[in-house]
Coordinates of C-alpha atoms and ligand atoms in Angstrom, one line a residue:
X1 CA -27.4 32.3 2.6
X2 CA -26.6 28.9 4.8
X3 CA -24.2 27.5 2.7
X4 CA -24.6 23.6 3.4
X5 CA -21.7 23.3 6.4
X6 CA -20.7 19.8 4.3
X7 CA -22.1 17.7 1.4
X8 CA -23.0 14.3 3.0
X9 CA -22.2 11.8 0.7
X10 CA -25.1 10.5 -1.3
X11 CA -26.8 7.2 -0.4
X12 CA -25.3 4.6 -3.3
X13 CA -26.9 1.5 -4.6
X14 CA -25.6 -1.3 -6.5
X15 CA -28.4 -0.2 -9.2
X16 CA -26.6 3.1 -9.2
X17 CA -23.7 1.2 -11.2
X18 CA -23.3 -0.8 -15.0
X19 CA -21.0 -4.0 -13.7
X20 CA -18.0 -4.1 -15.9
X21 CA -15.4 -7.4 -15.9
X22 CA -13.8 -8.7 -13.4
X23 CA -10.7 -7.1 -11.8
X24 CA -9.5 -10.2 -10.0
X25 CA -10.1 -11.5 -6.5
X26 CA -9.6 -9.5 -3.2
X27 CA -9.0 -10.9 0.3
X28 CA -12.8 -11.3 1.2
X29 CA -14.6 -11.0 -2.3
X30 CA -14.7 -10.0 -6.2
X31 CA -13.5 -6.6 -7.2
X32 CA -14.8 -5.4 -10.7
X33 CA -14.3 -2.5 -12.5
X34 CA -17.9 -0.5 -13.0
X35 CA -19.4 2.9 -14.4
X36 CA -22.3 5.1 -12.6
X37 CA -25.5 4.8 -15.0
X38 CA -26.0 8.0 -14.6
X39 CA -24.1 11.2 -16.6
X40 CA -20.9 12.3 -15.4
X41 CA -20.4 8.2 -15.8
X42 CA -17.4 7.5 -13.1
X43 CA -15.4 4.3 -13.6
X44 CA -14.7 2.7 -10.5
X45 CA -13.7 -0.3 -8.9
X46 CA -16.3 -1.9 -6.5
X47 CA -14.9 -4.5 -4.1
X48 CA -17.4 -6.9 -3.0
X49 CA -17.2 -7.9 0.9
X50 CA -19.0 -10.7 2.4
X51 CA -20.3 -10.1 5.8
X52 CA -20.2 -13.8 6.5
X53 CA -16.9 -14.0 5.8
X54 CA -15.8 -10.8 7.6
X55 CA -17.4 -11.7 10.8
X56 CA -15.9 -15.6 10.6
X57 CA -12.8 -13.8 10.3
X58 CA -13.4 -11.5 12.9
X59 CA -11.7 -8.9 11.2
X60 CA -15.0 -6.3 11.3
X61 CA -12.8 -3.9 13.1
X62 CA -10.5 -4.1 11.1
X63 CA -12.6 -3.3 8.0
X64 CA -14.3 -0.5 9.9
X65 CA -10.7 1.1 10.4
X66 CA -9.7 0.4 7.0
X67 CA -12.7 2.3 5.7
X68 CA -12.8 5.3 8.1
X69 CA -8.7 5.7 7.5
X70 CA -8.8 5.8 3.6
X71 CA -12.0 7.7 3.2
X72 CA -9.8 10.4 4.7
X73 CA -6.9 10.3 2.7
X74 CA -6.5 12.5 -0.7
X75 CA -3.0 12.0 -2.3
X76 CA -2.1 11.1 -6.3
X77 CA -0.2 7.8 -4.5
X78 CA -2.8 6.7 -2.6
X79 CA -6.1 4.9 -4.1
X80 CA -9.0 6.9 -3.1
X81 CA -12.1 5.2 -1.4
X82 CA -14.9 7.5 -2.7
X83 CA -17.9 5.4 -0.1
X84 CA -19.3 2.6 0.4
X85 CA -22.9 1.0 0.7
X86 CA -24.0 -2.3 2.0
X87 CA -27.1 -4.9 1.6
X88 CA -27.9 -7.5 3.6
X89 CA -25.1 -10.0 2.7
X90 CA -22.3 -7.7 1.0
X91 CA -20.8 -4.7 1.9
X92 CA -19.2 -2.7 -1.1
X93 CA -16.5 -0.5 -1.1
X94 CA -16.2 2.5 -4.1
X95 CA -12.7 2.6 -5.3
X96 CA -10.8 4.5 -7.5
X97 CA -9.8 2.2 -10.6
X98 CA -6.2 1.9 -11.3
X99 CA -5.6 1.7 -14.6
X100 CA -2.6 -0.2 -14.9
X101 CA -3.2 -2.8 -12.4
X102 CA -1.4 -4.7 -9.9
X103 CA 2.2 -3.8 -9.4
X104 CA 3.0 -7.1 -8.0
X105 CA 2.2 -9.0 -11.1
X106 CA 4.4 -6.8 -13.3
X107 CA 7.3 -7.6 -10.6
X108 CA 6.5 -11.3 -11.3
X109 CA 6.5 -11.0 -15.0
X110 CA 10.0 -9.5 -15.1
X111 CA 11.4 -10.7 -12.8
X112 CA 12.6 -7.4 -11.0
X113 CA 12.6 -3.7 -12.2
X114 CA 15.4 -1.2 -13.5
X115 CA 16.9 0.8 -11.2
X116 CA 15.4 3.4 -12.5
X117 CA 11.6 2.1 -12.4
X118 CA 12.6 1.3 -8.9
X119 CA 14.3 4.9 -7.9
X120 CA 10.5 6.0 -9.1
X121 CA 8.3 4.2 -7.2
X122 CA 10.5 4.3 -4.0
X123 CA 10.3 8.0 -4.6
X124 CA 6.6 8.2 -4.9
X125 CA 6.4 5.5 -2.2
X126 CA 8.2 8.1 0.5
X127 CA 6.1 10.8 -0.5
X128 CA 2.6 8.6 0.0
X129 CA 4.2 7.4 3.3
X130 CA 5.4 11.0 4.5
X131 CA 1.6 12.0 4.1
X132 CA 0.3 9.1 5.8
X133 CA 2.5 9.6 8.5
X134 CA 2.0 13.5 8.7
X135 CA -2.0 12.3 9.6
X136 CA -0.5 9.9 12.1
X137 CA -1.4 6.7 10.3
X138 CA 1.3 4.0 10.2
X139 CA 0.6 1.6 7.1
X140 CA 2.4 -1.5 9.1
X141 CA 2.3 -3.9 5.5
X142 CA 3.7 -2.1 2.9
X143 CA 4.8 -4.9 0.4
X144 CA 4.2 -5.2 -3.8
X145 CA 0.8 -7.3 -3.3
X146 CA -0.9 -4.3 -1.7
X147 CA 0.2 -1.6 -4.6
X148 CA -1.4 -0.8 -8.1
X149 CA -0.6 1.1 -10.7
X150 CA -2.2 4.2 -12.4
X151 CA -3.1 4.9 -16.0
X152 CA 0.2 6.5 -16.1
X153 CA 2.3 4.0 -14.7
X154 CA 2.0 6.2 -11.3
X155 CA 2.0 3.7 -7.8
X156 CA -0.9 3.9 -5.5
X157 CA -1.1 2.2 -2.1
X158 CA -4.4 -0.1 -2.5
X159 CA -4.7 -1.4 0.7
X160 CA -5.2 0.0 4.2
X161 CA -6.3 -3.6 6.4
X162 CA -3.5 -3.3 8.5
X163 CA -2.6 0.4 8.8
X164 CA -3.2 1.9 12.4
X165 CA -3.4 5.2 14.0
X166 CA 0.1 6.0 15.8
X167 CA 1.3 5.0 17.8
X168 CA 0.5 1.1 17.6
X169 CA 1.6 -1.9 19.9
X170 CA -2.0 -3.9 18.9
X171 CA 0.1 -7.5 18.4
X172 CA -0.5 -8.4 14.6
X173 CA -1.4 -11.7 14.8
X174 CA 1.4 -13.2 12.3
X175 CA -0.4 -14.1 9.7
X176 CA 1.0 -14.1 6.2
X177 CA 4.4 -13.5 5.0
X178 CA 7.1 -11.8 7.6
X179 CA 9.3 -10.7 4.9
X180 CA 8.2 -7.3 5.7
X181 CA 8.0 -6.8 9.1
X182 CA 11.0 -5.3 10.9
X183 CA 13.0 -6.6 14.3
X184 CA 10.6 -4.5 16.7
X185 CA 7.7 -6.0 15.4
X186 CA 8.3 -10.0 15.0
X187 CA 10.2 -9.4 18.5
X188 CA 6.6 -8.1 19.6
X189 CA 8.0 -4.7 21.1
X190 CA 6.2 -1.3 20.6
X191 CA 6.4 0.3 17.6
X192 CA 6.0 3.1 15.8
X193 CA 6.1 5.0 12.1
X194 CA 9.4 3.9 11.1
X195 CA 8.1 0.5 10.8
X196 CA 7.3 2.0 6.9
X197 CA 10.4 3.3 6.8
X198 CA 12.2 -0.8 7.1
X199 CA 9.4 -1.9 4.9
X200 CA 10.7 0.6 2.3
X201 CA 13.8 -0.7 2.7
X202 CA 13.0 -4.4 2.0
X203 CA 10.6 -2.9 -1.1
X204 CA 13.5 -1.1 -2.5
X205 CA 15.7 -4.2 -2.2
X206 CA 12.6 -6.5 -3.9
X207 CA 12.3 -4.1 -6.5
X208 CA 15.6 -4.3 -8.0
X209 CA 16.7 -8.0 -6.7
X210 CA 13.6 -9.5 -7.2
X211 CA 12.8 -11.2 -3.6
X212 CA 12.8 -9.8 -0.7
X213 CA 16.4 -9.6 1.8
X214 CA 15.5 -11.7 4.4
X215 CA 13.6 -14.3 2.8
X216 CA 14.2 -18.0 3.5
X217 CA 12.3 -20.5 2.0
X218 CA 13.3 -23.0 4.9
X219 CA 10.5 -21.2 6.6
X220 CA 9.3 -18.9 9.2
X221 CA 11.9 -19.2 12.0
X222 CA 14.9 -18.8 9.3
X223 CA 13.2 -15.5 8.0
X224 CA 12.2 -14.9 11.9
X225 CA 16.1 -14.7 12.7
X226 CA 17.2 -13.4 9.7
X227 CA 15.4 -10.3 10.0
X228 CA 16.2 -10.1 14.0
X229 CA 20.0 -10.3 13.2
X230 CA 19.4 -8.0 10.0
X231 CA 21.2 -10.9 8.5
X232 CA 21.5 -8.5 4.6
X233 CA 23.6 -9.6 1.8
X234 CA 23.1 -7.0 -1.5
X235 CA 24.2 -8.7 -4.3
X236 CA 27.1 -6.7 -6.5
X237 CA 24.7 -5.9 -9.1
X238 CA 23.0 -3.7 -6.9
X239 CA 24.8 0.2 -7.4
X240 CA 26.6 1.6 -4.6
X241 CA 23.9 4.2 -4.7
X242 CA 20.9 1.6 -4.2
X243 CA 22.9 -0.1 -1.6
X244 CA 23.7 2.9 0.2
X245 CA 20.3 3.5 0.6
X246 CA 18.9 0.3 1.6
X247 CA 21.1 0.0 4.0
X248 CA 20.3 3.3 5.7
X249 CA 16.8 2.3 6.4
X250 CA 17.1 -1.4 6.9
X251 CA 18.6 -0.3 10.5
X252 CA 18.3 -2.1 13.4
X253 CA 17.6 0.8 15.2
X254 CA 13.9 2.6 14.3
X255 CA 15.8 5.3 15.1
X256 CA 18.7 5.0 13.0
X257 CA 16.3 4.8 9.7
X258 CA 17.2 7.4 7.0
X259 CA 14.0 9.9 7.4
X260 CA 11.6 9.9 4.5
X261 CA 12.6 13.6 3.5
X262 CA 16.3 12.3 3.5
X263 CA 14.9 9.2 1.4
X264 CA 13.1 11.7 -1.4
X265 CA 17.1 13.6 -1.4
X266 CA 19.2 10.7 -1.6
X267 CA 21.2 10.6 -4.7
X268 CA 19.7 7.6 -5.8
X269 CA 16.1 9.0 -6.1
X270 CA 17.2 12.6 -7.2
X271 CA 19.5 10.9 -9.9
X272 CA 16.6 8.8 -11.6
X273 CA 14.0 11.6 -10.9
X274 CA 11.4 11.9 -14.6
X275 CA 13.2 14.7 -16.4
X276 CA 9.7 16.5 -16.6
X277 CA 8.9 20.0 -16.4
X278 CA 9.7 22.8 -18.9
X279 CA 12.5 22.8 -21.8
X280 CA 13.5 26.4 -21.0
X281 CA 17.3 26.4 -22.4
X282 CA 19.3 26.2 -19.0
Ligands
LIG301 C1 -4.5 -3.4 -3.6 C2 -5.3 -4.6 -3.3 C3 -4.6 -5.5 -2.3 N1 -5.4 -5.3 -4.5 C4 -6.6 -5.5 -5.1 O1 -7.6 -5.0 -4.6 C5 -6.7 -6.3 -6.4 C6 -7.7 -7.4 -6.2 C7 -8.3 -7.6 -7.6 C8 -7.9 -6.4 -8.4 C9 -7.1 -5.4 -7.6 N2 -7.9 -4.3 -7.2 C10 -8.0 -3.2 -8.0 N3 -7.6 -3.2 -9.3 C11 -7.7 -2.1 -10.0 N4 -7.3 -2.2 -11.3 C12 -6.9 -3.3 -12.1 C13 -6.7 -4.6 -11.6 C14 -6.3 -5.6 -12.5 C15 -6.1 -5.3 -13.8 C16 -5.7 -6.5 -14.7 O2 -4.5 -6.7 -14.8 N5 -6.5 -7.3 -15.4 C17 -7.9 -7.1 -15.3 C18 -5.9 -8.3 -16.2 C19 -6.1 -8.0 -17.6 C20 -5.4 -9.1 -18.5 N6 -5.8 -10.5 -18.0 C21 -5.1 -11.5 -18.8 C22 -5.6 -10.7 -16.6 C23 -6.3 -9.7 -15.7 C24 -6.3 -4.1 -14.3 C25 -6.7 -3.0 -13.5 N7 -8.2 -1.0 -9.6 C26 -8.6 -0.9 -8.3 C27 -8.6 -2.0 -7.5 C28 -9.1 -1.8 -6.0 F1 -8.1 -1.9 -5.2 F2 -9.7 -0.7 -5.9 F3 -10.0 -2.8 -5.8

């Protein structure tokens, strides 16, 4: 029999879908958390897009990429991006709902997280990130504003705007915070991959401090040279072990950066690894 070569996804509808409360405010709309009227009833997260405001932006490219790069990807640490529909003002994205929220916001309610919490998400971070980069996409703005949390307290990356297919030299326009962004990038130079692998390096150090390494509230040229002269300073709470591994991938040198795989075997991650799995006696 002619098996159906692949299932085109079905056309959707905003009718298709019971609108639930509102999940907060995205970059260029509403996002609110709804359930498909029909049986098996999905719960989703719909973001709402205006066109206007996408084209004012000029950012329809960007969108476009966004779309076709996460459509594409399928990992527990990454939020899915089931389809998307559009009518004649709106475009509207199906997303997988995370449970838990915004990771950011729990960062801002305490303050900063155990080492432990922190060993797990960096962990989790480096295996999303070794994916992505296995499929040749380079995330470029990894920071705690763009990651949620699962029903099970489980991270998944949320946002895609600025990721890129390697290698990328496209000149971010410099909009937003540089906290992230290593040397090669604010000096404008080529880059490539281990851009994620700095930015893990500055999310590790958030984490667990609290701000970022290289912030400066003097403003943009402070942060701008502090991050060109890798101007760190861990404070002594941080353990050796942490601080070990923050500063093998808040190198200079791209290619100095401690490798993901190295990043998932470091003593740090291994030693606050979940003690999950069976009870057999040992
Ligand atoms: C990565 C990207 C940059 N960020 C975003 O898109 C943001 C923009 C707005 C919301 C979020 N987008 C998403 N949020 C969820 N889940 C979610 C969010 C918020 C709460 C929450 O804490 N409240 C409702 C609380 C409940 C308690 N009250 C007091 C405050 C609001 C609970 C669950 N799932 C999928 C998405 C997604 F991504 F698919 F759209």
């Amino acid at each position: 029999s002619s098996v159906a070569r692949y299932r085109p996804t079905r056309e959707w509808h905003l009718t298709d879908f019971d609108i639930g409360r509102p999940l907060g405010k995205g970059k260029f709309g509403r996002v609110y958390m709804v359930r498909t009227k029909c049986e098996p009833h999905y719960i989703l997260a719909l973001k709402c897009l205006y066109k206007s405001e996408i084209v004012q932006s000029r950012v329809e490219k960007q969108i476009r990429r966004e779309i076709e790069i996460q459509q594409n990807l399928r990992h527990p640490n990454v939020l899915r991006l089931y389809g998307y529909f559009h009518d004649e003002k709106r475009i509207f994205l199906m997303l997988e709902f995370a449970g838990k929220g915004e990771l950011y916001k729990q960062l801002t309610k305490h303050g900063c997280f155990s080492e432990r919490r922190s060993a797990r998400y960096v962990d989790q971070m480096a295996d999303a990130l070794m994916y992505l980069h296995a499929k040749h996409v380079i995330h470029r703005d990894i920071k705690p504003e763009n990651l949620l949390l699962g029903i099970n307290g489980e991270l998944k990356i949320g946002d895609f705007g600025w990721s890129v297919h390697a290698p990328g030299n496209r000149r971010k326009t410099l909009c937003g915070t540089l906290d992230y962004l290593p040397p090669e990038m604010v000096e404008g130079k080529e880059h490539s991959e281990k851009v994620d692998y700095w930015a893990l390096g500055v999310l590790t150090y958030e984490f667990i401090c609290g701000a970022p390494p290289f912030e400066d509230l003097s403003g943009y040229n402070a942060t701008y040279k502090r991050i060109a002269r890798v101007d760190l300073k861990i404070p002594s709470k941080v353990s050796p072990e942490a601080n070990d591994l923050i500063i093998k991938l808040l190198q200079y040198d791209p290619e100095k950066r401690l490798p993901l795989s190295e990043v998932r075997k470091h003593p740090w991650v291994v030693g606050h690894r979940s003690k999950s799995g069976s009870t057999a006696i040992r």
